[in-house]
XYZ file of C-alpha atoms in Angstrom:
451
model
C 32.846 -17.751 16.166
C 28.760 -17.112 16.250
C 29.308 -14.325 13.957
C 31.199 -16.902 11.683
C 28.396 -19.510 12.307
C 25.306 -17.045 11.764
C 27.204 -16.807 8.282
C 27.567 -20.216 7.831
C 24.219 -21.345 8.829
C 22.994 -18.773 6.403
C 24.867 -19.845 3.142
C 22.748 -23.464 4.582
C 19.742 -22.480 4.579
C 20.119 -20.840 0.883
C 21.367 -24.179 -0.451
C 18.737 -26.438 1.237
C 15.833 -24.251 -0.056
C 16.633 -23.799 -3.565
C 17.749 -27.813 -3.673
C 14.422 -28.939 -2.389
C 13.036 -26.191 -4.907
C 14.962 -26.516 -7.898
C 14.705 -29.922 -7.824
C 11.216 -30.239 -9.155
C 12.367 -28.638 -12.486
C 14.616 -32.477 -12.879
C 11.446 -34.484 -12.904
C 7.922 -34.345 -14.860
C 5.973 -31.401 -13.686
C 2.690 -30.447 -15.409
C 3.977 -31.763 -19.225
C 7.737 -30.383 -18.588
C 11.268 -31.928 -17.302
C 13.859 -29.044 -17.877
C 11.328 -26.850 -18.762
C 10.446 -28.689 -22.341
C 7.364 -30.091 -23.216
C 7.673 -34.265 -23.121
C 5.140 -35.791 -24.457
C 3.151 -38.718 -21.948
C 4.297 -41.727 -23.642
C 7.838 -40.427 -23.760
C 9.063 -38.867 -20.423
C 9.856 -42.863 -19.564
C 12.002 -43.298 -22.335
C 15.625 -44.275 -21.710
C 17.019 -41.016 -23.469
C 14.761 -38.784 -21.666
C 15.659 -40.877 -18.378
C 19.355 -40.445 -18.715
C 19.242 -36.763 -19.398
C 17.151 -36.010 -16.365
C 19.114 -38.393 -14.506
C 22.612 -37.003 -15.277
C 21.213 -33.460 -14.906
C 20.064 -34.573 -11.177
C 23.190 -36.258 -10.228
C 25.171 -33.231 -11.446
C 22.655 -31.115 -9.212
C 23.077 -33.000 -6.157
C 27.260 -33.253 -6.578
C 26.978 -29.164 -6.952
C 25.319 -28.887 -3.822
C 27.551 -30.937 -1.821
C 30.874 -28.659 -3.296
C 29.329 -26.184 -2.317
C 27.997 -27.070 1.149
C 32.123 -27.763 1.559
C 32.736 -24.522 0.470
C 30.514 -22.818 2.810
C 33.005 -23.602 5.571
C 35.539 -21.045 3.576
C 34.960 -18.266 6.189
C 36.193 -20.203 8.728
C 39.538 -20.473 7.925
C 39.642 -16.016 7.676
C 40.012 -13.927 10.932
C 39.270 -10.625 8.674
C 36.308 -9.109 7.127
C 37.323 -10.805 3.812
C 35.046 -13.665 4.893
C 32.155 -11.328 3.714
C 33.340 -11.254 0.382
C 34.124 -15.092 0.441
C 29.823 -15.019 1.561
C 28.767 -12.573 -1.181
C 31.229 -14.989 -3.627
C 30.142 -18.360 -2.874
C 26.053 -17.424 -3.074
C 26.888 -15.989 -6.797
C 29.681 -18.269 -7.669
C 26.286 -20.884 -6.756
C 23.566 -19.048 -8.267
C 26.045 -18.718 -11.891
C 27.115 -22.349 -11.437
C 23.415 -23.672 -10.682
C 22.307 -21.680 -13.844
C 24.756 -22.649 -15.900
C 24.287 -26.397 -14.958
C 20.379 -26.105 -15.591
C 20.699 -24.331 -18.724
C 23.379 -27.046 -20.133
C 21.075 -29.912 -19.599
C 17.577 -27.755 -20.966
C 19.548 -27.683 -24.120
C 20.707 -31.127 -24.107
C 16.561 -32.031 -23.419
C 15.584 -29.590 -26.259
C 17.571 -31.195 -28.645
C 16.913 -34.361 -27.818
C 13.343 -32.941 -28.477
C 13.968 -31.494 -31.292
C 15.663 -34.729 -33.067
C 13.183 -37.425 -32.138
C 10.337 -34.638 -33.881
C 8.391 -35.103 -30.351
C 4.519 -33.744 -30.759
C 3.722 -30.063 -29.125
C 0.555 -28.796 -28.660
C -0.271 -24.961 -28.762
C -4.000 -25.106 -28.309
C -5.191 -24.453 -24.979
C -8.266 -25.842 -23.466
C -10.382 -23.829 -20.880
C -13.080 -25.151 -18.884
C -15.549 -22.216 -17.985
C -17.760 -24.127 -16.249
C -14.673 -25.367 -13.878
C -13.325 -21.692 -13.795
C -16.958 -20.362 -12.625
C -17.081 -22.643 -9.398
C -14.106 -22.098 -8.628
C -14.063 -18.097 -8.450
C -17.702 -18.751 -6.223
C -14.985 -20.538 -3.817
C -12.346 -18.179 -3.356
C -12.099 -16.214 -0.591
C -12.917 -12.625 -1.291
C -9.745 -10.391 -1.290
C -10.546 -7.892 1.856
C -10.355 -11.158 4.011
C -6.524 -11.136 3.356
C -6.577 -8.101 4.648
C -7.506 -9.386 8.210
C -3.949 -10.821 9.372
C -2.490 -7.317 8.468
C -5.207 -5.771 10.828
C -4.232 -8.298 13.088
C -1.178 -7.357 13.556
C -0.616 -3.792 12.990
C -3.932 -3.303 15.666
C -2.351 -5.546 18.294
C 1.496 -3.935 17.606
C -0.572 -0.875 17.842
C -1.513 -1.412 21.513
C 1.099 -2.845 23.251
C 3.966 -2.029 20.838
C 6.339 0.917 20.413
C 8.424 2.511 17.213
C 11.652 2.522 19.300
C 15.140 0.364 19.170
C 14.926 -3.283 18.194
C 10.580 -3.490 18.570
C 10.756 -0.818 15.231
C 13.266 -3.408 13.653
C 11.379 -6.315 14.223
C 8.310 -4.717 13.117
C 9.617 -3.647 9.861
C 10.821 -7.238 9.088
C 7.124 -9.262 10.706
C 4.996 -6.648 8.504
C 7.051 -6.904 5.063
C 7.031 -10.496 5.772
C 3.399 -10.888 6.228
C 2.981 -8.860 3.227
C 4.987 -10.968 1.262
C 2.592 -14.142 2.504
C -0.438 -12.521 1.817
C 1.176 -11.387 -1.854
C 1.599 -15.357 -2.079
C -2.045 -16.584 -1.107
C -3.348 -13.833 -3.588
C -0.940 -14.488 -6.483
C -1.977 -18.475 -5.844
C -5.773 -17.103 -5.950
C -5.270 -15.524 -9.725
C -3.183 -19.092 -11.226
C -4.818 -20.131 -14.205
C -7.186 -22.693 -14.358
C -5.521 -26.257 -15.503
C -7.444 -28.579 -17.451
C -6.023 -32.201 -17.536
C -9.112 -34.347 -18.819
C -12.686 -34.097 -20.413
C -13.821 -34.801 -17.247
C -15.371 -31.679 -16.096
C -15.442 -33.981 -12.287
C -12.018 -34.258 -12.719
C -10.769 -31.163 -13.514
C -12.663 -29.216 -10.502
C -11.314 -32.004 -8.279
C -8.096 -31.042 -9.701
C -8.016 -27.054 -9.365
C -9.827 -27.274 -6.069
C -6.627 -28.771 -4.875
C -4.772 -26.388 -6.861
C -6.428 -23.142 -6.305
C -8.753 -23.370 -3.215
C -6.839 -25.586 -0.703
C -3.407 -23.830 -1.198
C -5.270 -21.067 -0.850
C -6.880 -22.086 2.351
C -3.646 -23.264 3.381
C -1.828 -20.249 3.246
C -4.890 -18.474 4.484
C -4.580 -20.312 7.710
C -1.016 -19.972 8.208
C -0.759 -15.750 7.068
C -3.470 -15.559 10.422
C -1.509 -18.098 12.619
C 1.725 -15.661 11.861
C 0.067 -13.030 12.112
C -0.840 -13.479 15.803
C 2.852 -15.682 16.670
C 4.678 -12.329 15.258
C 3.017 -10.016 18.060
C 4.194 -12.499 20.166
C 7.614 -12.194 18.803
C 6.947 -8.299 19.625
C 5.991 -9.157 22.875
C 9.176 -11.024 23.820
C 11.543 -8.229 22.203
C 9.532 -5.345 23.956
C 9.985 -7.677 27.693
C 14.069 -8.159 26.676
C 14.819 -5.772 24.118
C 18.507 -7.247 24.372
C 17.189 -10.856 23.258
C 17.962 -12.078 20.036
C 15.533 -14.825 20.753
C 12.913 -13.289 18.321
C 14.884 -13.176 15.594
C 15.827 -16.486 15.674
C 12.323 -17.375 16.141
C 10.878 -14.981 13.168
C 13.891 -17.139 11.250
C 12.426 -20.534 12.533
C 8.913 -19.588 11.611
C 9.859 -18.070 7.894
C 11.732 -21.570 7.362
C 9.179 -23.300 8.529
C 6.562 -21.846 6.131
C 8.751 -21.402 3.197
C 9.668 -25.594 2.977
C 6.035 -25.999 4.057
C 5.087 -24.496 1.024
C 7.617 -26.005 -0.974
C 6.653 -29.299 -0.027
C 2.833 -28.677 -0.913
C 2.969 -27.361 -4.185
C 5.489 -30.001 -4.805
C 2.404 -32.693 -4.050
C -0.240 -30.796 -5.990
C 2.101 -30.443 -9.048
C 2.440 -34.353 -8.871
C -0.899 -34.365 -8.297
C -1.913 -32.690 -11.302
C 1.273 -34.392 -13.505
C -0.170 -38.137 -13.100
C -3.638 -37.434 -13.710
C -2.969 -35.608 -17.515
C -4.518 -37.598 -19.554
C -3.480 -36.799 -22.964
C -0.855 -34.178 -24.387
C -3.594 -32.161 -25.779
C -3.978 -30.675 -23.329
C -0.331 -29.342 -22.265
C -0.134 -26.235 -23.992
C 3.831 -26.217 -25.622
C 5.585 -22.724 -24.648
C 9.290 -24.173 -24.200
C 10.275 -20.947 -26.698
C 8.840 -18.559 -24.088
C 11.065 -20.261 -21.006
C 14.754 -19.586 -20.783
C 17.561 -19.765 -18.016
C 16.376 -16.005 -16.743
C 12.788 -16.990 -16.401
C 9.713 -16.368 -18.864
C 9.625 -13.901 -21.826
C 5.821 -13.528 -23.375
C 4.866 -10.433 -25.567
C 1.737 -12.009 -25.804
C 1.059 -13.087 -22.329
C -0.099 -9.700 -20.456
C 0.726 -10.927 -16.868
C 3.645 -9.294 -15.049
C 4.543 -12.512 -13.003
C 4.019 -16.140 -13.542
C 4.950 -19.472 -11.837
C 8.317 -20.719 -11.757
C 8.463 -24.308 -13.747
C 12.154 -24.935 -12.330
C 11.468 -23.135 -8.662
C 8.877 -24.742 -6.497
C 6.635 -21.404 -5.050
C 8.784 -19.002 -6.853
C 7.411 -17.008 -9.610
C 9.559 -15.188 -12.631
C 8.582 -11.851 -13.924
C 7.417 -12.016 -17.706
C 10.053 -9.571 -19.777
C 7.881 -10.130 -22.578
C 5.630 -6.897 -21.652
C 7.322 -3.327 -20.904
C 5.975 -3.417 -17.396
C 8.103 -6.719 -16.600
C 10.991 -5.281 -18.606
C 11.167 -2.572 -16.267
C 10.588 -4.807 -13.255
C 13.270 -7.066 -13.786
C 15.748 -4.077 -14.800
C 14.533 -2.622 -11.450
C 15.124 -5.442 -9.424
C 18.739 -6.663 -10.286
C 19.479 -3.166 -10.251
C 18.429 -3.167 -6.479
C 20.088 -6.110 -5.637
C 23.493 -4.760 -7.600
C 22.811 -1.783 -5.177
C 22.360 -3.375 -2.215
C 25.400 -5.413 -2.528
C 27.675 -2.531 -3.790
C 26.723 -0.807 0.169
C 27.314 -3.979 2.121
C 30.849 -4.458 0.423
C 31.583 -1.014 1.046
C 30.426 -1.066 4.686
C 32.671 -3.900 5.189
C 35.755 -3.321 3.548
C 35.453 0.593 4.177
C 39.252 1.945 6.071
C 39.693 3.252 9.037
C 37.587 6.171 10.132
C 39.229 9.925 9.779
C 39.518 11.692 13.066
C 40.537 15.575 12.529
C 40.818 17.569 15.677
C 40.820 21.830 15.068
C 37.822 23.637 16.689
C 35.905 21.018 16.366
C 36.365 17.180 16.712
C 35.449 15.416 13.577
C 34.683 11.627 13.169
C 34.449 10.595 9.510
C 32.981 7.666 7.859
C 31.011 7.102 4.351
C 27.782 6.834 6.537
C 27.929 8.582 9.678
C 29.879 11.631 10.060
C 30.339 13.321 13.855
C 31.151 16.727 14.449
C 31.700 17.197 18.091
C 32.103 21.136 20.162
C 34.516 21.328 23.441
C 31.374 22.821 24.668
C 29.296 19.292 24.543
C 31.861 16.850 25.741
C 31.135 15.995 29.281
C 33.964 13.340 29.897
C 36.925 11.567 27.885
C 37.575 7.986 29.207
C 40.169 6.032 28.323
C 38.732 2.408 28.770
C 41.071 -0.835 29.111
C 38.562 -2.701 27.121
C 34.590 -2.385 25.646
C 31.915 -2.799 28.449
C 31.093 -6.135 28.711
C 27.333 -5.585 27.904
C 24.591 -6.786 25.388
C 24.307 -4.601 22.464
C 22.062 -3.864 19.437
C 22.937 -2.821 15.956
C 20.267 0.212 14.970
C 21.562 0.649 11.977
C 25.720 0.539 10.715
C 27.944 -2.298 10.330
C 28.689 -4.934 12.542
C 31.561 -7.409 10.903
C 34.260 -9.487 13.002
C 36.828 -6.656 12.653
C 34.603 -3.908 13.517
C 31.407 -2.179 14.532
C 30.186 1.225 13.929
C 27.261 3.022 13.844
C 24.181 3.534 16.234
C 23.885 0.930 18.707
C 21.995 0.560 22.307
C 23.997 -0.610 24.820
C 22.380 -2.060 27.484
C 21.950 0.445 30.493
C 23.631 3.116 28.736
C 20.749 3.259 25.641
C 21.934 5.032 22.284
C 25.169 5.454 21.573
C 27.858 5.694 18.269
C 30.165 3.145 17.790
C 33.819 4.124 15.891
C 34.869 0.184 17.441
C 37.529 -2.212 16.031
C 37.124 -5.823 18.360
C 40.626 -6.769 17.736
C 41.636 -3.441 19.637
C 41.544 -3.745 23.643
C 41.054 0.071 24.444
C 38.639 2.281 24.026
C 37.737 5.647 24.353
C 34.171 7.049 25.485
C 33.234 10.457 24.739
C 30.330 11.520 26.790
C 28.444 14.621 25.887
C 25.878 16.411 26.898
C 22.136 15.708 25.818
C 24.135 13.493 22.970
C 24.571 9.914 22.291
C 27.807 8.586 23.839
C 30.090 8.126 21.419
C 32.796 5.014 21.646
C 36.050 4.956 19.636
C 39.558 3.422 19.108
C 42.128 2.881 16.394
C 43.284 -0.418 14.610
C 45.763 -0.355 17.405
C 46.143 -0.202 20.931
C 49.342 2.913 20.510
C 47.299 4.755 17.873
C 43.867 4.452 20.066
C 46.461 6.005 22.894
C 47.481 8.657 21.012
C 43.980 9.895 20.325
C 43.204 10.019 24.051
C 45.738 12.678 24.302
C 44.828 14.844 21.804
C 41.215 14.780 22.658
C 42.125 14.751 26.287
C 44.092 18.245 25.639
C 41.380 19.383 23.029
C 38.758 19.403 26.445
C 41.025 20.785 28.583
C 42.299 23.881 26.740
């Protein structure tokens, strides 16, 4: 039931962070709704008001289907619940896509029929632009949280079990921040008025307290995640960590959300004439921006609050996003095959051999200490290493606690087990889908050691 739940509470916390994201691209952001360019004195008017309306209400009613069909997994006891996951996040990201793109078009024409006036100049303010590079913060002090952390993990921490896990996940996360204050430090400066006043007011918001923001919260992580380390190194059992390195991601992802969200506002009521919203609706499409003549590789998200969308008008982004759905195809392929992989191949001759795609065992009479037939699995905490770990079965390398390393062969639904212990080895625990066929295998590797 956790397992199912951990699953569940997932698929949640997908859906509440792109809703509270995506749901800036339904109203007027910095000169857009949908991402097309309305002009001032017409995002009020009734037709623009009923298309953004509709396209919200349809937003919110997809949302709530598919918070009801996040409780789909429930209702499995196999491992077909991970394909129900895997199926409901892209039946949501398709359907979400498809709804946005529907009611761009429906804005775009509606654009395109009432003649509405696009600008294509774009103002810069140097003067603006010069104070406000004298106020960033230079870019080796983003380098300090990093330090931070890797010194401290360096002193108390170890590259063993769950504390290398952990580690791997803290460090690419706090990567990923700092990637996030610097991209923020390089947006472009955003002119809204003739008011020079104005427009550093404006970009200081933008630019330099978002920056100090995020600043402040990549050091405050930095020293909670050694912390985190800390814990797993006293308990190395506890899944309390995780859960709190999920907490604290959360936390500073809807943070985020809900600050840009306020500066965009910001910025959106204090425009004070279309001139200066530069019009590049052709460059914006349902798979994010396409710019031959824009020479950055990423660029803010219009529709996604704190996301960015990699330009696929260069080669460099062109290869990028190939790359990147490529890895996520690839990653998804291996998780569906780790799941719904059969039964392991066990072929006693000289040797026993244990056959999986992933792990493959190939064990001598001469190393086996024991065989064990066990009624059921110890009753002990254990920690995936690496492997799978589904509701039907577990196998891989594990630490179990007080025995340390050891390979799992395990279906749960089976009661026995069998534990192979070998010398100067991981222990290695196996059993059939069923109870007979687990049986069966004790005697043949019971006769294989004793002949």
């Amino acid at each position: 039931m956790i397992y199912d739940f951990i699953l569940i509470g997932c698929l949640w916390m997908i859906f509440a962070i792109s809703y509270f994201s995506q749901k800036k691209g339904f109203s007027y952001n910095n000169g857009k709704i949908l991402l097309t360019t309305i002009p001032i004195n017409e995002v009020y008017s009734q037709e623009v008001q009923e298309i953004r309306k509709n396209g919200l209400k349809s937003f919110k009613l997809l949302h709530l289907v598919f918070f009801i069909i996040s409780f789909l997994p429930l209702l499995t006891k196999t491992d077909i619940e991970i394909l129900l996951y895997i199926g409901t996040i892209f039946a949501y990201v398709i359907s979400l896509g498809v709804l946005a793109n529907k009611y761009i078009k429906q804005m775009r024409k509606l654009k395109k029929e009432k003649n509405f006036a696009s600008f294509t100049r774009k103002y810069v303010d140097f003067t603006v632009s010069k104070e406000i590079d004298k106020q960033k913060l230079p870019i080796f002090l983003w380098l300090i949280p990093l330090v931070v952390f890797i010194g401290g993990f360096s002193i108390f921490g170890t590259f063993s079990d769950m504390e290398l896990i952990l580690f791997i996940c803290l460090s690419t996360t706090l990567i990923a921040m700092i990637f996030m204050g610097l991209f923020w430090r390089r947006s472009k400066i955003s002119v809204i008025s003739e008011n020079k006043e104005k427009n550093l007011y404006i970009n200081k918001m933008k630019i330099i307290k978002l920056q100090n923001k995020i600043f402040t919260l990549v050091n405050f992580y930095s020293v909670l995640f050694l912390v985190l380390i800390y814990l797993q190194k006293m308990d190395k059992y506890s899944f309390l960590p995780f859960v709190g390195y999920i907490i604290s991601i959360t936390f500073f992802v809807v943070y985020i959300i809900y600050t840009i969200n306020k500066i965009d506002m910001e910025i959106s009521s204090n425009i004070e004439d279309d001139k200066f919203i530069e019009d590049q609706d052709e460059y914006y499409d349902i798979f994010g921006y396409k710019n031959p003549n824009d020479p950055r590789l990423l660029v803010p998200d219009p529709m996604n609050t704190g996301n960015t969308v990699i330009n696929r008008g260069n080669k460099k982004g062109k290869i990028l996003f190939a790359f990147s759905n490529i890895l996520v195809a690839f990653v998804i392929i291996i998780a569906l095959a780790l799941s719904f992989e059969k039964d392991w191949k066990v072929e006693i001759s000289d040797t026993v051999k244990i056959s999986t795609m992933l792990y493959k065992e190939n064990i001598k009479q001469s190393d086996i200490e024991k065989v064990e037939l066990l009624d059921k699995f110890p009753n002990k905490r254990a920690i995936r290493m690496n492997g799978g770990a589904t509701k039907e079965k577990a196998y891989g390398n594990f630490s179990l606690e007080g025995e340390g390393n050891v390979r799992l062969y395990v279906f749960n639904k089976t009661d026995k087990v069998i534990k192979i212990s070998r010398k100067n080895e991981k222990t290695v625990y196996i059993n059939m889908r069923t109870n007979e066929e687990t049986e069966q295998l004790f005697e043949k590797l019971k006769n294989f050691v004793d002949k």
